[in-house]
Structures are given as structure tokens and as C-alpha cells.
PDB file of C-alpha atoms in Angstrom:
ATOM      1  CA  GLU A   1      -3.109   0.144  12.581  1.00 85.00           C
ATOM      2  CA  ASP A   2      -2.436   2.513   9.685  1.00 90.00           C
ATOM      3  CA  GLN A   3      -3.145   1.065   6.241  1.00 94.00           C
ATOM      4  CA  VAL A   4      -2.505   2.297   2.718  1.00 97.00           C
ATOM      5  CA  THR A   5      -3.828   0.616  -0.443  1.00 97.00           C
ATOM      6  CA  GLN A   6      -2.866   1.748  -3.918  1.00 98.00           C
ATOM      7  CA  SER A   7      -4.627   0.923  -7.153  1.00 97.00           C
ATOM      8  CA  PRO A   8      -4.148  -0.149  -9.813  1.00 97.00           C
ATOM      9  CA  GLU A   9      -0.990  -2.180  -9.238  1.00 97.00           C
ATOM     10  CA  ALA A  10       0.166  -1.459 -12.768  1.00 98.00           C
ATOM     11  CA  LEU A  11      -0.845   0.978 -15.496  1.00 98.00           C
ATOM     12  CA  ARG A  12       0.155   1.032 -19.149  1.00 98.00           C
ATOM     13  CA  LEU A  13      -0.465   4.339 -20.910  1.00 97.00           C
ATOM     14  CA  GLN A  14       0.148   5.704 -24.345  1.00 98.00           C
ATOM     15  CA  GLU A  15       2.068   8.956 -24.441  1.00 98.00           C
ATOM     16  CA  GLY A  16      -0.443  11.758 -23.962  1.00 97.00           C
ATOM     17  CA  GLU A  17      -3.108   9.511 -22.398  1.00 97.00           C
ATOM     18  CA  SER A  18      -4.046  11.066 -19.048  1.00 98.00           C
ATOM     19  CA  SER A  19      -4.943   8.869 -16.071  1.00 98.00           C
ATOM     20  CA  SER A  20      -5.276   8.799 -12.289  1.00 98.00           C
ATOM     21  CA  LEU A  21      -3.722   6.686  -9.543  1.00 98.00           C
ATOM     22  CA  ASN A  22      -5.618   5.992  -6.340  1.00 98.00           C
ATOM     23  CA  CYS A  23      -4.362   5.821  -2.759  1.00 98.00           C
ATOM     24  CA  SER A  24      -6.871   4.786  -0.094  1.00 98.00           C
ATOM     25  CA  TYR A  25      -5.802   5.146   3.502  1.00 97.00           C
ATOM     26  CA  THR A  26      -6.884   4.406   7.050  1.00 95.00           C
ATOM     27  CA  VAL A  27      -5.157   6.329   9.797  1.00 91.00           C
ATOM     28  CA  SER A  28      -6.215   7.436  13.266  1.00 86.00           C
ATOM     29  CA  GLY A  29      -5.347  11.026  12.453  1.00 88.00           C
ATOM     30  CA  LEU A  30      -3.462  12.287   9.424  1.00 91.00           C
ATOM     31  CA  ARG A  31      -0.324  14.304   9.909  1.00 90.00           C
ATOM     32  CA  GLY A  32       0.589  14.101   6.233  1.00 91.00           C
ATOM     33  CA  LEU A  33       0.105  12.092   3.037  1.00 95.00           C
ATOM     34  CA  PHE A  34       3.119  11.738   0.809  1.00 95.00           C
ATOM     35  CA  TRP A  35       3.628  10.869  -2.847  1.00 97.00           C
ATOM     36  CA  TYR A  36       6.971   9.575  -4.036  1.00 97.00           C
ATOM     37  CA  ARG A  37       8.270   8.426  -7.401  1.00 97.00           C
ATOM     38  CA  GLN A  38      10.717   5.524  -7.576  1.00 97.00           C
ATOM     39  CA  ASP A  39      12.806   4.517 -10.574  1.00 96.00           C
ATOM     40  CA  PRO A  40      14.300   1.012 -10.818  1.00 92.00           C
ATOM     41  CA  GLY A  41      17.361   0.592  -8.610  1.00 88.00           C
ATOM     42  CA  LYS A  42      16.913   3.970  -6.949  1.00 93.00           C
ATOM     43  CA  GLY A  43      15.415   5.328  -3.754  1.00 95.00           C
ATOM     44  CA  PRO A  44      12.045   7.074  -3.684  1.00 96.00           C
ATOM     45  CA  GLU A  45      12.050  10.682  -4.879  1.00 95.00           C
ATOM     46  CA  PHE A  46       9.753  13.101  -3.071  1.00 93.00           C
ATOM     47  CA  LEU A  47       6.876  14.598  -5.054  1.00 95.00           C
ATOM     48  CA  PHE A  48       4.224  16.050  -2.726  1.00 92.00           C
ATOM     49  CA  THR A  49       2.963  16.242   0.832  1.00 93.00           C
ATOM     50  CA  LEU A  50      -0.752  16.870   1.437  1.00 94.00           C
ATOM     51  CA  TYR A  51      -2.094  17.744   4.852  1.00 92.00           C
ATOM     52  CA  SER A  52      -5.869  18.239   4.796  1.00 93.00           C
ATOM     53  CA  ALA A  53      -8.922  17.259   2.769  1.00 95.00           C
ATOM     54  CA  GLY A  54      -9.447  19.493  -0.243  1.00 96.00           C
ATOM     55  CA  GLU A  55      -5.786  20.282  -0.669  1.00 97.00           C
ATOM     56  CA  GLU A  56      -4.244  20.043  -4.137  1.00 97.00           C
ATOM     57  CA  LYS A  57      -0.654  20.321  -5.334  1.00 97.00           C
ATOM     58  CA  GLU A  58       0.820  20.353  -8.827  1.00 97.00           C
ATOM     59  CA  LYS A  59       4.192  19.746 -10.351  1.00 94.00           C
ATOM     60  CA  GLU A  60       4.635  19.682 -14.112  1.00 95.00           C
ATOM     61  CA  ARG A  61       2.278  16.954 -15.414  1.00 97.00           C
ATOM     62  CA  LEU A  62       1.390  15.679 -11.935  1.00 98.00           C
ATOM     63  CA  LYS A  63      -1.422  16.828  -9.675  1.00 98.00           C
ATOM     64  CA  ALA A  64      -2.184  15.347  -6.270  1.00 98.00           C
ATOM     65  CA  THR A  65      -5.489  15.733  -4.455  1.00 98.00           C
ATOM     66  CA  LEU A  66      -6.659  14.637  -1.010  1.00 97.00           C
ATOM     67  CA  THR A  67      -9.968  13.655   0.561  1.00 95.00           C
ATOM     68  CA  LYS A  68     -10.635  12.265   4.037  1.00 93.00           C
ATOM     69  CA  LYS A  69     -10.237   8.688   2.820  1.00 95.00           C
ATOM     70  CA  GLU A  70      -8.147   8.781  -0.338  1.00 97.00           C
ATOM     71  CA  SER A  71      -5.704  10.647  -2.494  1.00 98.00           C
ATOM     72  CA  PHE A  72      -5.393  10.756  -6.258  1.00 98.00           C
ATOM     73  CA  LEU A  73      -2.345  11.380  -8.373  1.00 98.00           C
ATOM     74  CA  HIS A  74      -3.406  12.663 -11.778  1.00 98.00           C
ATOM     75  CA  ILE A  75      -0.937  12.361 -14.643  1.00 98.00           C
ATOM     76  CA  THR A  76      -1.830  14.720 -17.485  1.00 98.00           C
ATOM     77  CA  ALA A  77      -0.518  14.041 -20.991  1.00 98.00           C
ATOM     78  CA  PRO A  78       2.235  11.709 -19.710  1.00 98.00           C
ATOM     79  CA  LYS A  79       5.571  11.291 -21.415  1.00 98.00           C
ATOM     80  CA  PRO A  80       7.790   8.172 -21.436  1.00 97.00           C
ATOM     81  CA  GLU A  81       9.987   9.770 -18.754  1.00 97.00           C
ATOM     82  CA  ASP A  82       7.011   9.610 -16.388  1.00 98.00           C
ATOM     83  CA  SER A  83       7.399   5.826 -16.327  1.00 98.00           C
ATOM     84  CA  ALA A  84       8.141   4.838 -12.734  1.00 98.00           C
ATOM     85  CA  THR A  85       6.574   3.340  -9.629  1.00 98.00           C
ATOM     86  CA  TYR A  86       4.510   5.856  -7.708  1.00 98.00           C
ATOM     87  CA  LEU A  87       4.325   5.345  -3.957  1.00 98.00           C
ATOM     88  CA  CYS A  88       1.841   6.776  -1.495  1.00 97.00           C
ATOM     89  CA  ALA A  89       2.574   6.954   2.246  1.00 95.00           C
ATOM     90  CA  VAL A  90       0.847   8.311   5.335  1.00 94.00           C
ATOM     91  CA  GLN A  91       2.133   9.603   8.609  1.00 91.00           C
ATOM     92  CA  ALA A  92      -0.174   9.430  11.613  1.00 88.00           C
ATOM     93  CA  LEU A  93      -0.672  12.320  14.012  1.00 83.00           C
ATOM     94  CA  GLY A  94       0.054  10.159  17.009  1.00 73.00           C
ATOM     95  CA  ALA A  95       3.140   8.557  15.520  1.00 70.00           C
ATOM     96  CA  ALA A  96       6.355   8.987  17.411  1.00 71.00           C
ATOM     97  CA  GLY A  97       9.044  10.268  15.161  1.00 75.00           C
ATOM     98  CA  ASN A  98       8.974  10.147  11.390  1.00 80.00           C
ATOM     99  CA  LYS A  99       7.437   6.732  10.629  1.00 88.00           C
ATOM    100  CA  LEU A 100       5.795   6.503   7.203  1.00 91.00           C
ATOM    101  CA  THR A 101       3.383   3.712   6.233  1.00 94.00           C
ATOM    102  CA  PHE A 102       3.594   2.977   2.517  1.00 96.00           C
ATOM    103  CA  GLY A 103       1.204   1.448   0.020  1.00 97.00           C
ATOM    104  CA  GLY A 104       2.332  -1.182  -2.440  1.00 97.00           C
ATOM    105  CA  GLY A 105       2.822   1.309  -5.260  1.00 97.00           C
ATOM    106  CA  THR A 106       1.526   1.685  -8.808  1.00 98.00           C
ATOM    107  CA  ARG A 107       3.912   0.803 -11.655  1.00 98.00           C
ATOM    108  CA  VAL A 108       3.316   3.195 -14.533  1.00 98.00           C
ATOM    109  CA  LEU A 109       4.632   2.511 -18.023  1.00 98.00           C
ATOM    110  CA  VAL A 110       4.181   5.229 -20.631  1.00 98.00           C
ATOM    111  CA  LYS A 111       4.747   4.062 -24.214  1.00 97.00           C
ATOM    112  CA  PRO A 112       5.733   6.491 -26.965  1.00 96.00           C
TER     113      PRO A 112
ATOM    114  CA  LYS B   1      24.279  19.784  -1.780  1.00 63.00           C
ATOM    115  CA  ALA B   2      25.159  16.140  -1.251  1.00 78.00           C
ATOM    116  CA  GLY B   3      22.243  13.763  -0.887  1.00 92.00           C
ATOM    117  CA  VAL B   4      21.787  10.778   1.383  1.00 96.00           C
ATOM    118  CA  THR B   5      24.656   8.327   0.895  1.00 97.00           C
ATOM    119  CA  GLN B   6      24.262   4.628   1.533  1.00 98.00           C
ATOM    120  CA  THR B   7      27.108   2.156   1.433  1.00 97.00           C
ATOM    121  CA  PRO B   8      27.682  -0.363   0.118  1.00 97.00           C
ATOM    122  CA  ARG B   9      25.317  -0.318  -2.868  1.00 97.00           C
ATOM    123  CA  TYR B  10      25.315  -4.066  -3.278  1.00 97.00           C
ATOM    124  CA  LEU B  11      26.084  -6.885  -0.865  1.00 97.00           C
ATOM    125  CA  ILE B  12      25.953 -10.673  -1.064  1.00 98.00           C
ATOM    126  CA  LYS B  13      25.989 -12.618   2.192  1.00 98.00           C
ATOM    127  CA  THR B  14      25.512 -16.205   3.258  1.00 98.00           C
ATOM    128  CA  ARG B  15      22.755 -17.416   5.574  1.00 98.00           C
ATOM    129  CA  GLY B  16      23.778 -17.148   9.206  1.00 98.00           C
ATOM    130  CA  GLN B  17      26.223 -14.307   8.643  1.00 98.00           C
ATOM    131  CA  GLN B  18      25.711 -10.793   9.890  1.00 98.00           C
ATOM    132  CA  VAL B  19      25.831  -7.539   7.928  1.00 98.00           C
ATOM    133  CA  THR B  20      26.250  -3.836   8.657  1.00 98.00           C
ATOM    134  CA  LEU B  21      24.868  -1.146   6.369  1.00 98.00           C
ATOM    135  CA  SER B  22      25.777   2.532   6.547  1.00 98.00           C
ATOM    136  CA  CYS B  23      23.822   5.722   5.923  1.00 98.00           C
ATOM    137  CA  SER B  24      25.215   9.255   5.831  1.00 98.00           C
ATOM    138  CA  PRO B  25      22.391  11.811   5.967  1.00 96.00           C
ATOM    139  CA  ILE B  26      22.234  15.170   4.284  1.00 94.00           C
ATOM    140  CA  SER B  27      24.424  17.662   6.131  1.00 93.00           C
ATOM    141  CA  GLY B  28      22.479  19.167   9.029  1.00 91.00           C
ATOM    142  CA  HIS B  29      19.861  16.420   9.076  1.00 91.00           C
ATOM    143  CA  ARG B  30      19.604  14.774  12.485  1.00 92.00           C
ATOM    144  CA  SER B  31      16.946  12.122  11.858  1.00 92.00           C
ATOM    145  CA  VAL B  32      17.664   8.896  10.009  1.00 95.00           C
ATOM    146  CA  SER B  33      14.965   6.320   9.284  1.00 95.00           C
ATOM    147  CA  TRP B  34      15.509   2.856   7.836  1.00 97.00           C
ATOM    148  CA  TYR B  35      13.136   0.919   5.585  1.00 98.00           C
ATOM    149  CA  GLN B  36      13.139  -2.533   4.040  1.00 98.00           C
ATOM    150  CA  GLN B  37      11.720  -2.887   0.521  1.00 97.00           C
ATOM    151  CA  THR B  38      10.761  -6.275  -0.926  1.00 96.00           C
ATOM    152  CA  PRO B  39       8.524  -7.202  -3.888  1.00 92.00           C
ATOM    153  CA  GLY B  40       6.081  -8.968  -1.605  1.00 89.00           C
ATOM    154  CA  GLN B  41       5.830  -6.567   1.344  1.00 92.00           C
ATOM    155  CA  GLY B  42       6.738  -3.250  -0.232  1.00 93.00           C
ATOM    156  CA  LEU B  43       8.377  -0.577   1.894  1.00 96.00           C
ATOM    157  CA  GLN B  44       8.292  -1.318   5.616  1.00 97.00           C
ATOM    158  CA  PHE B  45       9.561   0.882   8.420  1.00 95.00           C
ATOM    159  CA  LEU B  46      12.418  -0.588  10.449  1.00 97.00           C
ATOM    160  CA  PHE B  47      13.381   2.159  12.887  1.00 94.00           C
ATOM    161  CA  GLU B  48      14.284   5.824  13.261  1.00 94.00           C
ATOM    162  CA  TYR B  49      17.165   7.464  15.073  1.00 94.00           C
ATOM    163  CA  PHE B  50      17.319  11.078  16.177  1.00 92.00           C
ATOM    164  CA  SER B  51      20.167  12.579  18.170  1.00 92.00           C
ATOM    165  CA  GLU B  52      21.621   9.104  18.729  1.00 95.00           C
ATOM    166  CA  THR B  53      18.361   7.800  20.266  1.00 94.00           C
ATOM    167  CA  GLN B  54      15.940   5.328  18.730  1.00 93.00           C
ATOM    168  CA  ARG B  55      12.617   7.144  18.344  1.00 90.00           C
ATOM    169  CA  ASN B  56      10.422   4.451  16.889  1.00 89.00           C
ATOM    170  CA  LYS B  57      10.685   0.817  15.828  1.00 93.00           C
ATOM    171  CA  GLY B  58       8.754  -1.249  13.311  1.00 93.00           C
ATOM    172  CA  ASN B  59       7.607  -4.859  13.574  1.00 94.00           C
ATOM    173  CA  PHE B  60      10.874  -6.603  12.864  1.00 97.00           C
ATOM    174  CA  PRO B  61      12.679  -9.226  14.932  1.00 97.00           C
ATOM    175  CA  GLY B  62      15.490  -8.313  17.274  1.00 96.00           C
ATOM    176  CA  ARG B  63      18.019  -9.483  14.679  1.00 97.00           C
ATOM    177  CA  PHE B  64      17.560  -6.056  13.132  1.00 98.00           C
ATOM    178  CA  SER B  65      19.255  -3.294  15.084  1.00 97.00           C
ATOM    179  CA  GLY B  66      20.696   0.103  14.466  1.00 97.00           C
ATOM    180  CA  ARG B  67      22.571   2.990  15.950  1.00 97.00           C
ATOM    181  CA  GLN B  68      23.377   6.596  15.236  1.00 98.00           C
ATOM    182  CA  PHE B  69      26.617   8.428  15.832  1.00 97.00           C
ATOM    183  CA  SER B  70      27.188  11.972  17.043  1.00 96.00           C
ATOM    184  CA  ASN B  71      27.705  13.154  13.447  1.00 95.00           C
ATOM    185  CA  SER B  72      24.201  11.746  12.602  1.00 95.00           C
ATOM    186  CA  ARG B  73      25.580   8.926  10.466  1.00 98.00           C
ATOM    187  CA  SER B  74      23.659   5.745  11.080  1.00 98.00           C
ATOM    188  CA  GLU B  75      24.306   2.054  10.744  1.00 98.00           C
ATOM    189  CA  MET B  76      21.927  -0.854  10.749  1.00 98.00           C
ATOM    190  CA  ASN B  77      22.938  -4.399  11.544  1.00 98.00           C
ATOM    191  CA  VAL B  78      21.240  -7.661  10.710  1.00 98.00           C
ATOM    192  CA  SER B  79      22.493 -10.718  12.535  1.00 96.00           C
ATOM    193  CA  THR B  80      21.975 -14.375  11.660  1.00 97.00           C
ATOM    194  CA  LEU B  81      20.868 -13.581   8.127  1.00 98.00           C
ATOM    195  CA  GLU B  82      17.960 -15.489   6.594  1.00 98.00           C
ATOM    196  CA  LEU B  83      17.063 -15.857   2.934  1.00 97.00           C
ATOM    197  CA  GLY B  84      14.007 -13.676   3.546  1.00 97.00           C
ATOM    198  CA  ASP B  85      16.243 -10.760   4.535  1.00 98.00           C
ATOM    199  CA  SER B  86      17.148 -10.272   0.881  1.00 98.00           C
ATOM    200  CA  ALA B  87      15.830  -6.820   0.093  1.00 97.00           C
ATOM    201  CA  LEU B  88      16.617  -3.233  -0.787  1.00 98.00           C
ATOM    202  CA  TYR B  89      17.411  -1.379   2.433  1.00 98.00           C
ATOM    203  CA  LEU B  90      16.701   2.325   2.248  1.00 98.00           C
ATOM    204  CA  CYS B  91      17.447   5.123   4.624  1.00 97.00           C
ATOM    205  CA  ALA B  92      15.789   8.515   4.718  1.00 96.00           C
ATOM    206  CA  SER B  93      17.108  11.604   6.439  1.00 94.00           C
ATOM    207  CA  SER B  94      15.287  14.608   7.775  1.00 90.00           C
ATOM    208  CA  LEU B  95      16.127  17.788   9.663  1.00 86.00           C
ATOM    209  CA  ARG B  96      13.958  16.938  12.649  1.00 76.00           C
ATOM    210  CA  THR B  97      11.736  14.253  14.042  1.00 74.00           C
ATOM    211  CA  GLY B  98       7.989  14.242  14.590  1.00 71.00           C
ATOM    212  CA  HIS B  99       7.092  16.394  11.602  1.00 71.00           C
ATOM    213  CA  SER B 100       5.841  15.825   8.091  1.00 66.00           C
ATOM    214  CA  TYR B 101       8.252  17.360   5.653  1.00 68.00           C
ATOM    215  CA  GLY B 102      11.686  16.959   4.188  1.00 67.00           C
ATOM    216  CA  TYR B 103      12.272  13.221   4.003  1.00 86.00           C
ATOM    217  CA  THR B 104      15.008  12.441   1.498  1.00 93.00           C
ATOM    218  CA  PHE B 105      15.848   8.860   0.617  1.00 96.00           C
ATOM    219  CA  GLY B 106      19.173   7.398  -0.383  1.00 97.00           C
ATOM    220  CA  SER B 107      19.578   4.991  -3.306  1.00 96.00           C
ATOM    221  CA  GLY B 108      19.637   2.008  -0.986  1.00 97.00           C
ATOM    222  CA  THR B 109      21.754  -1.063  -0.332  1.00 98.00           C
ATOM    223  CA  ARG B 110      20.723  -4.176  -2.235  1.00 97.00           C
ATOM    224  CA  LEU B 111      21.311  -7.151   0.080  1.00 98.00           C
ATOM    225  CA  THR B 112      21.205 -10.657  -1.315  1.00 98.00           C
ATOM    226  CA  VAL B 113      21.340 -13.585   1.111  1.00 98.00           C
ATOM    227  CA  VAL B 114      22.334 -16.922  -0.408  1.00 97.00           C
TER     228      VAL B 114
END
């Protein structure tokens, strides 16, 4: 069974204080690893998809990396508007359809 | 370009009742997936529909069902509601099925069972 574990559960940062979020996963074969951002009362907003170990993707202050067992989301010099819950999900190669298995998320609060 | 539209946004139901939630995907998207999000269990996959056929189903009881219409709009139904069904129900649409890109989520329907 596919499993995704995210750590830490919550993160409080000062504005400008860089940090990393971890996503550990177990999947029979990885079709894709996804990062989403979710604001309170809203649906998840797509950030990145990573496909193979060694891959990296960047978007503004966010950078996602992937190894064979985990992914990291690095937040560089965060701003208060980066406060959100960040969700990691995997899709297995053998999965029928578009099923995503999500981790529990990391709640990030960036204080000015 | 309109996003994924879920209606209603909020719903309050009584135990034992049934409820129907609606999801209109992005124009041209043929796959609709449904997820349940709760504080304790996080986001859990319910089922996916593509071209009016259920492609995959999560580990939920038979009280949870869905369907998709020829215009790709989807509905999910929960019968005999329980207090534990209180959750944010999210749908995600995608152009195709069995691939790993282009999932867009709606804002969800917040269901409260009292």
C-alpha cells in the first residue's frame, strides 16, 4: 500500500528564515510526486510534479527536490503570503486512473 | 478559463439523511476525482470517473457513490449520513486518466452532519 509521511506537522518561521519540508514516501513504482499548497477554506493549488530521483523544480521562493525515498520542499526567504498548508502526494505506476495518495501536510506560518 | 466548480459550498445535514454534491470540471477535462478531507485522516481518495465510467475506488463504504454525465460533470452521493462524514469534499479534474499531470482542484463542499 502506498504511504506518504510529511514532517514536521507544523512550522513557524520568521519572514526571511529559510527552511525545508520533508515528504517521505513508499510506493511500488513512482509515476509522479506532487506538491500542492492549500489555503484555509480552499482546495489544493498545484505547485510541482517530480518524476525521477535527482529532479528539481523551482517556482519563486519554492524549490522541490526528489530522491528515491523522499522529497523536500525548500522555502527560501519566506514571506507572510507563503503561510499555508503544503501537501505532498504520490501516484503509483500501477495505479488505475488518477488516484493520488496524500500525506498529512505541513502547516507553515510565516510571521513578519 | 473557468476553474473547477463545486456546489454547494456549504451544507448542513442531519444524521440518516442523504446528500448529493456536484462538480463541474474545467472545460475539456474528462476525468473527475473525488476526495474527502478531514483533520484526522487528511485527504483520502474516494473515486474517479472518466468518460462516465468509474476508473478507481478508494476504501470507503458503499454509502459513498458517484456518477459522471456525458458533459463530464460529476455528482457524488452519500446515503445514510453519519457524524463522521462531516468533511471537506474536494473534486479534481484532469484532461485524461492514467497520467501524472494537470490535476486541478475545486474549492470544495464543506459538509456538516449534525
